[in-house]
Tab-separated table of C-alpha atoms and ligand atoms in Angstrom:
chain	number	residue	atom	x	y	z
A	42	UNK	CA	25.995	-0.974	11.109
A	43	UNK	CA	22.566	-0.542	11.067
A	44	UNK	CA	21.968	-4.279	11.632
A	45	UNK	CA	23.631	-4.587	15.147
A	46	UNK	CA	22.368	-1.389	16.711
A	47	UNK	CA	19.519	-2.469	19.033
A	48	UNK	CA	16.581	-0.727	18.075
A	49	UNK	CA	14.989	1.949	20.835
A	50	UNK	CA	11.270	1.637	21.785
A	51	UNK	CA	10.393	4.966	20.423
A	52	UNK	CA	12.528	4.546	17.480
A	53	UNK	CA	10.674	1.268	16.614
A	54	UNK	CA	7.223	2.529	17.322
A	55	UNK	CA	7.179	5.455	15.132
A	56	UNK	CA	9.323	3.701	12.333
A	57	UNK	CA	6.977	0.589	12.422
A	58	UNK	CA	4.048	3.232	12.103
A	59	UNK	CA	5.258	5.030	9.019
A	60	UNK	CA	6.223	1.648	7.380
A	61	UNK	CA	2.869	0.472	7.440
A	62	UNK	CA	1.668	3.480	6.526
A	63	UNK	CA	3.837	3.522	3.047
A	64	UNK	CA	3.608	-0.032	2.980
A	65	UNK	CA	6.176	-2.445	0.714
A	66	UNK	CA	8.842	-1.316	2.750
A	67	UNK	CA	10.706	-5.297	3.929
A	68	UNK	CA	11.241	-5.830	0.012
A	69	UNK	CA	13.502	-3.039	-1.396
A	70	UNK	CA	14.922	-2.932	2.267
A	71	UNK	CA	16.207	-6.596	2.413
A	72	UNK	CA	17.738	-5.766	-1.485
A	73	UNK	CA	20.335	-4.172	-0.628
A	74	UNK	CA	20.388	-5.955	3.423
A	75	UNK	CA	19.584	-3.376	5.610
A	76	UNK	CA	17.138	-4.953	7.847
A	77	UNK	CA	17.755	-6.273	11.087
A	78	UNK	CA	18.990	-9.363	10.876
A	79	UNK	CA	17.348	-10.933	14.390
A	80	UNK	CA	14.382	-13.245	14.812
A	81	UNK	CA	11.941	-9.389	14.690
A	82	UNK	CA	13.130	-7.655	12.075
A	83	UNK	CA	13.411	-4.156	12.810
A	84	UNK	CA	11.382	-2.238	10.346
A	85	UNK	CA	13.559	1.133	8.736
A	86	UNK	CA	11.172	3.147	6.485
A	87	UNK	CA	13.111	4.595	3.545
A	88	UNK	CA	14.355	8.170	4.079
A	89	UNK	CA	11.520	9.173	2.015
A	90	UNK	CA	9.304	7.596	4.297
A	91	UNK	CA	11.013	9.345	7.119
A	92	UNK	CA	10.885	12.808	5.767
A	93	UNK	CA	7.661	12.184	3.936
A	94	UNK	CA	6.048	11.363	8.136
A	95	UNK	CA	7.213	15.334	8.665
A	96	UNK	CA	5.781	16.522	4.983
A	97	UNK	CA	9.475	17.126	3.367
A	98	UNK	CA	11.191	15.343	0.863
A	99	UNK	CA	14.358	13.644	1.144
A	100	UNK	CA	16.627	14.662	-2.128
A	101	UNK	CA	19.756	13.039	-4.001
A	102	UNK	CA	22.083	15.046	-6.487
A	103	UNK	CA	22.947	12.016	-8.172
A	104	UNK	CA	25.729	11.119	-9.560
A	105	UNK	CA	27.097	11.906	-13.747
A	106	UNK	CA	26.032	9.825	-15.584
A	107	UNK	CA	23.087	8.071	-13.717
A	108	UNK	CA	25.190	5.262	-12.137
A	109	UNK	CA	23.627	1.919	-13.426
A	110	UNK	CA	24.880	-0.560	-10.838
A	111	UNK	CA	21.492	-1.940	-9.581
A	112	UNK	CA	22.457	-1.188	-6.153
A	113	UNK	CA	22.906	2.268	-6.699
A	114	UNK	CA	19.696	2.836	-8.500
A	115	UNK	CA	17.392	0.662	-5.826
A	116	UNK	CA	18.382	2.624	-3.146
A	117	UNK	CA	18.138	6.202	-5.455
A	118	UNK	CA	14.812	4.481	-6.196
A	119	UNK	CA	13.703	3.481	-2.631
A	120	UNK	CA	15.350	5.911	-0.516
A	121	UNK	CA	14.459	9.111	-2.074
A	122	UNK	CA	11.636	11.333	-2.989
A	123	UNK	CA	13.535	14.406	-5.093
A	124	UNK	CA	16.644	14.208	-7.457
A	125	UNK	CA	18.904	17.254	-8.135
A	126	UNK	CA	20.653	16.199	-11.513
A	127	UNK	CA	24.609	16.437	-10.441
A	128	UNK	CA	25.827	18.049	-13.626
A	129	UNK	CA	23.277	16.926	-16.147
A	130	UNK	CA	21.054	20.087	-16.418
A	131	UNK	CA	24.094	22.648	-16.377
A	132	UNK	CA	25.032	24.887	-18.936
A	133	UNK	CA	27.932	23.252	-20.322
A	134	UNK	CA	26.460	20.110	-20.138
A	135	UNK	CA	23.168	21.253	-21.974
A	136	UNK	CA	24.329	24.390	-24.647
A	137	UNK	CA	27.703	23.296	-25.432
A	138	UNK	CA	27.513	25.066	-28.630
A	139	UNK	CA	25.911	27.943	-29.084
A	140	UNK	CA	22.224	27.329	-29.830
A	141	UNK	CA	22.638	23.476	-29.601
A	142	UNK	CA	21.312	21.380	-27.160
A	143	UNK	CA	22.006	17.738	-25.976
A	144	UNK	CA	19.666	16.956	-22.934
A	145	UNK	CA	20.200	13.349	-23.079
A	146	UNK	CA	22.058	13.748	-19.459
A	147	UNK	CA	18.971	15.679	-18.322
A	148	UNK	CA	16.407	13.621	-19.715
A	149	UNK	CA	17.814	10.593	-18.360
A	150	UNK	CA	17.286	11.850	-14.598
A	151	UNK	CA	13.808	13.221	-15.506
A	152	UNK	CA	12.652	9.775	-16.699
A	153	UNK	CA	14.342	8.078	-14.077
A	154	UNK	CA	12.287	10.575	-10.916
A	155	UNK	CA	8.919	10.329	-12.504
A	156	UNK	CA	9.278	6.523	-13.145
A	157	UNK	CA	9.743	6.153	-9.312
A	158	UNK	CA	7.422	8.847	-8.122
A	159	UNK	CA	10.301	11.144	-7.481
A	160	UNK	CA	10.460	15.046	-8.129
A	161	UNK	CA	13.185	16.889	-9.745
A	162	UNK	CA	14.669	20.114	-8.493
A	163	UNK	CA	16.307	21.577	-11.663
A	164	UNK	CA	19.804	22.520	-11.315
A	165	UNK	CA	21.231	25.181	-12.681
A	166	UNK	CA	20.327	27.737	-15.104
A	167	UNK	CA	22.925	30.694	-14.511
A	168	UNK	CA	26.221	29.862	-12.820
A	169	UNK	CA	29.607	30.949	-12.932
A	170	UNK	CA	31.180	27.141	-13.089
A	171	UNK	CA	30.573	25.153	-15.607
A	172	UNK	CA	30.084	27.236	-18.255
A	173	UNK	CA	30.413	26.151	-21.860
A	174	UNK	CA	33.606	27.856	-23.294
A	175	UNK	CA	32.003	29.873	-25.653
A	176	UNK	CA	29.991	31.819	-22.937
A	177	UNK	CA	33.230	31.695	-20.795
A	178	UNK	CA	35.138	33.388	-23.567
A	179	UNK	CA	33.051	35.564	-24.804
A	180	UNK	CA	32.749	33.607	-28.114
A	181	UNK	CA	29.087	34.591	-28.378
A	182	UNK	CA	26.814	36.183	-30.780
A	183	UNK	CA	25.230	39.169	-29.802
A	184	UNK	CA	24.541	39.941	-25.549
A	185	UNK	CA	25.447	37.953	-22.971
A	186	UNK	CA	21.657	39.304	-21.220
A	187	UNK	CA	19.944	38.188	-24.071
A	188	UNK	CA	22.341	35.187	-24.332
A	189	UNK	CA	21.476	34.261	-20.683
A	190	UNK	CA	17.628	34.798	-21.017
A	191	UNK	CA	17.883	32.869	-24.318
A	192	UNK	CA	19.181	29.611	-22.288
A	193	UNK	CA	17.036	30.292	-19.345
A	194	UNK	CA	13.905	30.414	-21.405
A	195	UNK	CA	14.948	27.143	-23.762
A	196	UNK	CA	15.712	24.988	-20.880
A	197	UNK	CA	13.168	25.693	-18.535
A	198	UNK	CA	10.470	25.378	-21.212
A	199	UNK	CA	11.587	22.336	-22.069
A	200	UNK	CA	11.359	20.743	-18.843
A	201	UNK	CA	8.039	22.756	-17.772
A	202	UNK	CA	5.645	21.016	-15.496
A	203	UNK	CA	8.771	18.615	-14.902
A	204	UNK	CA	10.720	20.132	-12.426
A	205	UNK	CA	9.129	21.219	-9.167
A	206	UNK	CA	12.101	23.783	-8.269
A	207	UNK	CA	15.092	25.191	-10.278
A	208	UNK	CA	18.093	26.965	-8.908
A	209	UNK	CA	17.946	29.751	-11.171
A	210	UNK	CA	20.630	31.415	-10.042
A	211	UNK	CA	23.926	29.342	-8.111
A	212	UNK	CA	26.057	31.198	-6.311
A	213	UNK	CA	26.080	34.817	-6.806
A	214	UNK	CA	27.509	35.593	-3.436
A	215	UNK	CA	31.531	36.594	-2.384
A	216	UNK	CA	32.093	35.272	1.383
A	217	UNK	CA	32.437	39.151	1.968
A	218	UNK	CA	28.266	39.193	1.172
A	219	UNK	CA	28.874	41.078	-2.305
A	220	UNK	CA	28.073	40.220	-5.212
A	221	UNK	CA	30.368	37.652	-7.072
A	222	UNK	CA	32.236	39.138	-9.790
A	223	UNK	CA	31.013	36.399	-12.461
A	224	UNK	CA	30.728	36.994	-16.180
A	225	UNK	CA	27.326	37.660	-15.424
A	226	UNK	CA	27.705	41.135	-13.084
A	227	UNK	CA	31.026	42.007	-15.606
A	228	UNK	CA	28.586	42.054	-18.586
A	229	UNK	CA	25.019	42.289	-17.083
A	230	UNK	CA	25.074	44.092	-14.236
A	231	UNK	CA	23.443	43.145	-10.926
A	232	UNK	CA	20.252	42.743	-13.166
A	233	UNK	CA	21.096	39.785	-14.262
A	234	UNK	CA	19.777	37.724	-11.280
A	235	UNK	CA	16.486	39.692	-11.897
A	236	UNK	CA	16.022	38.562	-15.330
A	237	UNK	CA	17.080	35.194	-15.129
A	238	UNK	CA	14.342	34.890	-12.373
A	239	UNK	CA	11.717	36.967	-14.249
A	240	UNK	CA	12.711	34.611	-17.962
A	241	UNK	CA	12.639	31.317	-15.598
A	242	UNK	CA	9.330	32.597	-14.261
A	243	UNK	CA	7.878	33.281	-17.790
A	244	UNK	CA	9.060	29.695	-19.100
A	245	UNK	CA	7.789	27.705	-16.196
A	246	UNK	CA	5.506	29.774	-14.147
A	247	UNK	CA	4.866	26.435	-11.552
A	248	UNK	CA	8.391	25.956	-10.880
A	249	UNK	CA	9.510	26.724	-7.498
A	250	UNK	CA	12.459	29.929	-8.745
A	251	UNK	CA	15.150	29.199	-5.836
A	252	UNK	CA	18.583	31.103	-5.763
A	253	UNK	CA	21.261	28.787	-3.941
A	254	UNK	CA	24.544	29.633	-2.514
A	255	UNK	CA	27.009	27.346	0.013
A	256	UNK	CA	28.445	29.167	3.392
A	257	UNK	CA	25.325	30.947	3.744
A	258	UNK	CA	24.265	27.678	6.364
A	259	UNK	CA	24.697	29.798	9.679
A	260	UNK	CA	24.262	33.499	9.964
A	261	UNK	CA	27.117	35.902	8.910
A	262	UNK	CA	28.355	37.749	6.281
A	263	UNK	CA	27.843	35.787	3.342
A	264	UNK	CA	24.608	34.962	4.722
A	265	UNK	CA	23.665	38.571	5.471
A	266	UNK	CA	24.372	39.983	1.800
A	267	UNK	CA	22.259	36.412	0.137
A	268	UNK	CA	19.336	38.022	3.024
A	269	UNK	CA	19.829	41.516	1.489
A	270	UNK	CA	19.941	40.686	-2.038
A	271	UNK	CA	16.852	38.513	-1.906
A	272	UNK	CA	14.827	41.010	0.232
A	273	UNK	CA	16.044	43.480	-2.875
A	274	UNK	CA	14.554	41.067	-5.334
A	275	UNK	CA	11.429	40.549	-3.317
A	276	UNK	CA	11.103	44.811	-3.318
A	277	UNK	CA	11.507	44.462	-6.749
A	278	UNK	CA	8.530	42.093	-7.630
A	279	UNK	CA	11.282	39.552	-8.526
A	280	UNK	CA	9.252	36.014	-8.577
A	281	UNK	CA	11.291	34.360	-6.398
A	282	UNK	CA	9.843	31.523	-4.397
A	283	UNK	CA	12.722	30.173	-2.412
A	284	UNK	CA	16.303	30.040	-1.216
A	285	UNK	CA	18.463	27.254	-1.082
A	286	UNK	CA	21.132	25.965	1.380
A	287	UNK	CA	24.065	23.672	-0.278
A	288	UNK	CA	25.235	22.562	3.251
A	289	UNK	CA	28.626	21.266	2.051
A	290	UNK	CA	29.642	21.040	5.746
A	291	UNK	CA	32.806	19.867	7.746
A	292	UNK	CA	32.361	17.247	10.586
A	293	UNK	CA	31.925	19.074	13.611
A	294	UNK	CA	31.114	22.054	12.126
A	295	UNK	CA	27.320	22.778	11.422
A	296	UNK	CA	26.797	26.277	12.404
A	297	UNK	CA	24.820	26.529	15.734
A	298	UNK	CA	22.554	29.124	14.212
A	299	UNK	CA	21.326	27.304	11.243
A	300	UNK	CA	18.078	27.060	12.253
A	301	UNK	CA	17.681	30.897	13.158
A	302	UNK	CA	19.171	31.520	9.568
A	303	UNK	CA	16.596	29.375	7.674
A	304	UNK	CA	13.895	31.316	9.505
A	305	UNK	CA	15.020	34.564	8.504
A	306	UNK	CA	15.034	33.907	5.222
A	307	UNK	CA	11.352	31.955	5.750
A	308	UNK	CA	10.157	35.089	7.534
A	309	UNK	CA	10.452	37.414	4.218
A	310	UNK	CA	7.901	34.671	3.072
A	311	UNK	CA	9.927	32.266	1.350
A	312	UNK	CA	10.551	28.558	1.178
A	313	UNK	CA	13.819	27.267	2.250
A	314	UNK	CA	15.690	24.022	1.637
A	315	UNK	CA	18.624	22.303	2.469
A	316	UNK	CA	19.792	21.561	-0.917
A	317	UNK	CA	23.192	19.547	-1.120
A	318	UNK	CA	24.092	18.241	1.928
A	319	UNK	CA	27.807	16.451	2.870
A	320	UNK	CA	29.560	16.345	5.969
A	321	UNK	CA	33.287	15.943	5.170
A	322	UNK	CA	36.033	14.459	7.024
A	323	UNK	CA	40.268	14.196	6.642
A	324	UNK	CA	40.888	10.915	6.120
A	325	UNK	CA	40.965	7.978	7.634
A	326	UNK	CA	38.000	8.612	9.554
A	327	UNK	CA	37.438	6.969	12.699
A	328	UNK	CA	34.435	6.111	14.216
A	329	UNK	CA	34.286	8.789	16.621
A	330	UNK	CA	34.206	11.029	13.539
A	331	UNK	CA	31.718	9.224	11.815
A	332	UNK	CA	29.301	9.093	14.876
A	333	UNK	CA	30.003	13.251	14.733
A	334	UNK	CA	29.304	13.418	11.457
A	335	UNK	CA	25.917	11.407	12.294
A	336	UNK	CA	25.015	14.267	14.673
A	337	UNK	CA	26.283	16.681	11.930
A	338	UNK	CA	23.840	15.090	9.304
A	339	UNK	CA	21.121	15.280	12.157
A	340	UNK	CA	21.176	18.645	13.395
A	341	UNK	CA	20.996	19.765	9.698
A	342	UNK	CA	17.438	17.947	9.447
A	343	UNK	CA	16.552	19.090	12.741
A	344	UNK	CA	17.350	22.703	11.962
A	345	UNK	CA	14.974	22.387	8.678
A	346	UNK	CA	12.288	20.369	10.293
A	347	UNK	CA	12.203	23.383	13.061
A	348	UNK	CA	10.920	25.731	10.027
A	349	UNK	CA	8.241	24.989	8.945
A	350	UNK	CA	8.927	27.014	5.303
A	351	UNK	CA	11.597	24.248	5.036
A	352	UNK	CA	10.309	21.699	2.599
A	353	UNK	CA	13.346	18.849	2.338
A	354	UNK	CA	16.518	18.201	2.632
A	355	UNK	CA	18.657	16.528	-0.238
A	356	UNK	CA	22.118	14.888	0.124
A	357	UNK	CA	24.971	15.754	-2.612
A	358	UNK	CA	25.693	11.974	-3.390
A	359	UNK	CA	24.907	9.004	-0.595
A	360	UNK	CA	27.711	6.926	-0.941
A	361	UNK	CA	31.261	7.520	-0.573
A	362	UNK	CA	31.817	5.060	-3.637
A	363	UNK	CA	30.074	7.874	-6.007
A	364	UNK	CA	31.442	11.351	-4.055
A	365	UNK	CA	32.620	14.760	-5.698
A	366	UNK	CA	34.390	15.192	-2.402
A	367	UNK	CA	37.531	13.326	-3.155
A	368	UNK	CA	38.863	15.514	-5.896
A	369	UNK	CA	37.339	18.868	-4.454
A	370	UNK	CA	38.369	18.834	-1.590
A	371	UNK	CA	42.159	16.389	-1.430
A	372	UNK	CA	42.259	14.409	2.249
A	373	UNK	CA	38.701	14.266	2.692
A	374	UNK	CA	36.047	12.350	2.398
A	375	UNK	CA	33.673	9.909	3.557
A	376	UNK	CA	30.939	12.708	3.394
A	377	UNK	CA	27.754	10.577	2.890
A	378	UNK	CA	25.097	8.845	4.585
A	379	UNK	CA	26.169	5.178	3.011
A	380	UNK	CA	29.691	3.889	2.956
A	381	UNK	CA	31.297	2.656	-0.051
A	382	UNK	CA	29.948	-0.811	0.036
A	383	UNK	CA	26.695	0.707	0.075
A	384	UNK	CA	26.198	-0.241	3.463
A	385	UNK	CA	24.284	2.402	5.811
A	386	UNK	CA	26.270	4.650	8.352
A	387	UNK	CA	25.319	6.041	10.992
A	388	UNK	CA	24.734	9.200	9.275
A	389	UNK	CA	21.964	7.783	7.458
A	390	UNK	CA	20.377	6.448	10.516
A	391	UNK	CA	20.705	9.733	11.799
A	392	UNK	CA	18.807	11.772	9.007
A	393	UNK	CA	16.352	8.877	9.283
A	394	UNK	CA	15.297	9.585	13.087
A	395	UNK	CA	15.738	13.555	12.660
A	396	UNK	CA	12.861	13.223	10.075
A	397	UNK	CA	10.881	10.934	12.218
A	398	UNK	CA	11.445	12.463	15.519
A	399	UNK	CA	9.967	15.798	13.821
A	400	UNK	CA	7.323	13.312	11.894
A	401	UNK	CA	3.617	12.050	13.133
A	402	UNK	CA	4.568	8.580	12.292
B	653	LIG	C1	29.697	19.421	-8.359
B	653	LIG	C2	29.467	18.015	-8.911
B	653	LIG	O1	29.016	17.186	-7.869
B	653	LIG	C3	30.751	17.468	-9.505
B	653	LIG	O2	30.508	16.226	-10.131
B	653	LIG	C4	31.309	18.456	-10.516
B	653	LIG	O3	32.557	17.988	-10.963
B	653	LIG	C5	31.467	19.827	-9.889
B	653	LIG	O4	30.225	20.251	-9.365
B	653	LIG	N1	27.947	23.401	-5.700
B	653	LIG	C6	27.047	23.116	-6.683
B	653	LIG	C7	27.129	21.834	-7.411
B	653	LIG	O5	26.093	23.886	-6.882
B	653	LIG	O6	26.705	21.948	-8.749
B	653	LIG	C8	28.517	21.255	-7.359
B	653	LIG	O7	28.468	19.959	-7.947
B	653	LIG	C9	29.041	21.218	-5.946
B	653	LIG	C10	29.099	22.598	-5.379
């Protein structure tokens, strides 16, 4: 798609800027045959280019396991400058016994981002899904709070000075704004967020500590109790350094107030970050959908590049051939920036120009 779409003067000019500035951009591009196919090849700087020209990153939660098709890695390689392991650094991936650790999963990512220059945002230390069974049971010796602060502490000291940010904490919140009634508050207490922040913190004091929740994009309820609790744990002393936005959207649906809702949470002195993005749609989509969903895609970027305490935006999978969306969420899908061939959309396009248009390329 991106091949027949001629290319606008501004579009060009900034894109041709930031490409020489990175440099080595033709190469990877023509890989995987997204450059314009006409006599003046339209230059397209990588997404990390593109958010990189506005001083974000552009993220991936890749796929489990690391897909080794060398399509799919070039472009995780090329396009992006942060990887959110898809399940590989959860608890039941990590501790599935008791006091025994496999981070093969983890390690695999971790090599993979620093090999291409890429950071890691660590995901997840304390979450209600995807729990082992013997901490979703009960089947545990001795208390779950020392339990808890006993995985925190092991995996974040193992990957210290490796991950730039770690969701510490994944979705505490009820769409009500309480507090989600997890085995965490049943045996812990509301406390639990607190300590799992304060044993991350103690671990891996350069990690970026984010707590990251989904329907907490636009303002409202859910969004108002995340604001609360967070402005509790700041009170407290609570090192937490940021809050993260999943952003698992519907086409036509990004809340109009998403950008008002990031700066709220960036005025209590916080970084903020748009931290699995999809735009879903009920299948078939049509291309009237798929140009929303480009708009969708864009106004997400546009509402992070308009805070400045917004540091990057990363997409939950970017090709419908590798999607969680499928079996989540039955009759949708198509939610990412590439289509199933790999071939760009004009979602991707979109993120692409947000990130320039807010860039100094
Ligand atoms: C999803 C993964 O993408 C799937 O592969 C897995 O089967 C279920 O979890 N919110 C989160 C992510 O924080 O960890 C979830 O990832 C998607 C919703």
């Amino acid at each position: 798609m991106t091949d027949v779409r001629p290319p606008s003067r501004t579009r060009s000019r900034r894109a041709l800027a930031v490409g020489i500035a990175a440099g080595a951009l033709i190469a990877p591009l023509l890989a995987y045959g997204h450059a314009a196919a006409t006599d003046t090849p339209r230059v397209d700087p990588p997404l990390r280019d593109a958010a990189a020209s506005s001083g974000r990153f552009a993220g991936l939660g890749v796929g489990s396991p690391l897909n080794d098709d060398p399509t799919y890695t070039d472009i995780t390689a090329t396009e992006f400058s942060s990887l959110t392991p898809g399940n590989e650094m959860k608890w039941g991936t990590v501790e599935p016994v008791q006091g025994q650790f496999d981070w093969s999963g983890a390690d695999e990512v971790v090599e993979f981002a620093q090999a291409h220059d890429q950071e890691v945002h660590g995901h997840t230390l304390v979450w209600h899904s995807q729990l082992p069974g013997w901490v979703e049971n009960g089947q545990y010796e001795g208390e779950l709070l020392d339990v808890m602060t006993e995985h925190v502490t092991t995996e974040a000291s193992r990957y210290a000075g490796q991950v730039a940010r770690w969701d510490v904490v994944n979705e505490p919140m009820n769409e009500d704004g309480t507090l989600r009634n997890s085995v965490f508050l049943q045996e812990i207490g509301e406390s639990y967020i607190a300590e799992a922040f304060r044993a991350a913190d103690a671990a891996d004091p350069d990690a970026k500590l984010y707590i990251n929740d989904y329907n907490t994009d636009g303002l409202g309820a859910k969004s108002d109790g995340l604001y609360d609790l967070v402005s509790s744990l700041l009170d407290q002393g609570v090192p937490i350094d940021g809050v993260g936005f999943q952003s698992h959207l519907i086409v036509g649906q990004v809340p109009g107030d998403m950008r008002e809702n990031l700066q709220r949470f960036a005025d209590l002195g916080l970084e903020v970050a748009v931290t699995e993005l999809d735009v879903r749609i009920e299948m078939p989509a049509d291309d009237a959908e798929l140009a929303q969903q480009a708009s969708d895609f864009g106004a997400v970027v546009d509402a992070c590049t308009a805070v400045s305490a917004c540091i990057g935006v990363t997409v939950w999978g970017f090709t419908d051939a590798d999607s969680w969306i499928p079996g989540t969420f039955p009759g949708y899908g198509a939610a990412h920036p590439w289509d199933e061939n790999y071939q760009t959309k004009p979602a991707h396009d979109a993120i692409r120009d947000a990130f320039l248009a807010a860039g100094t390329g």
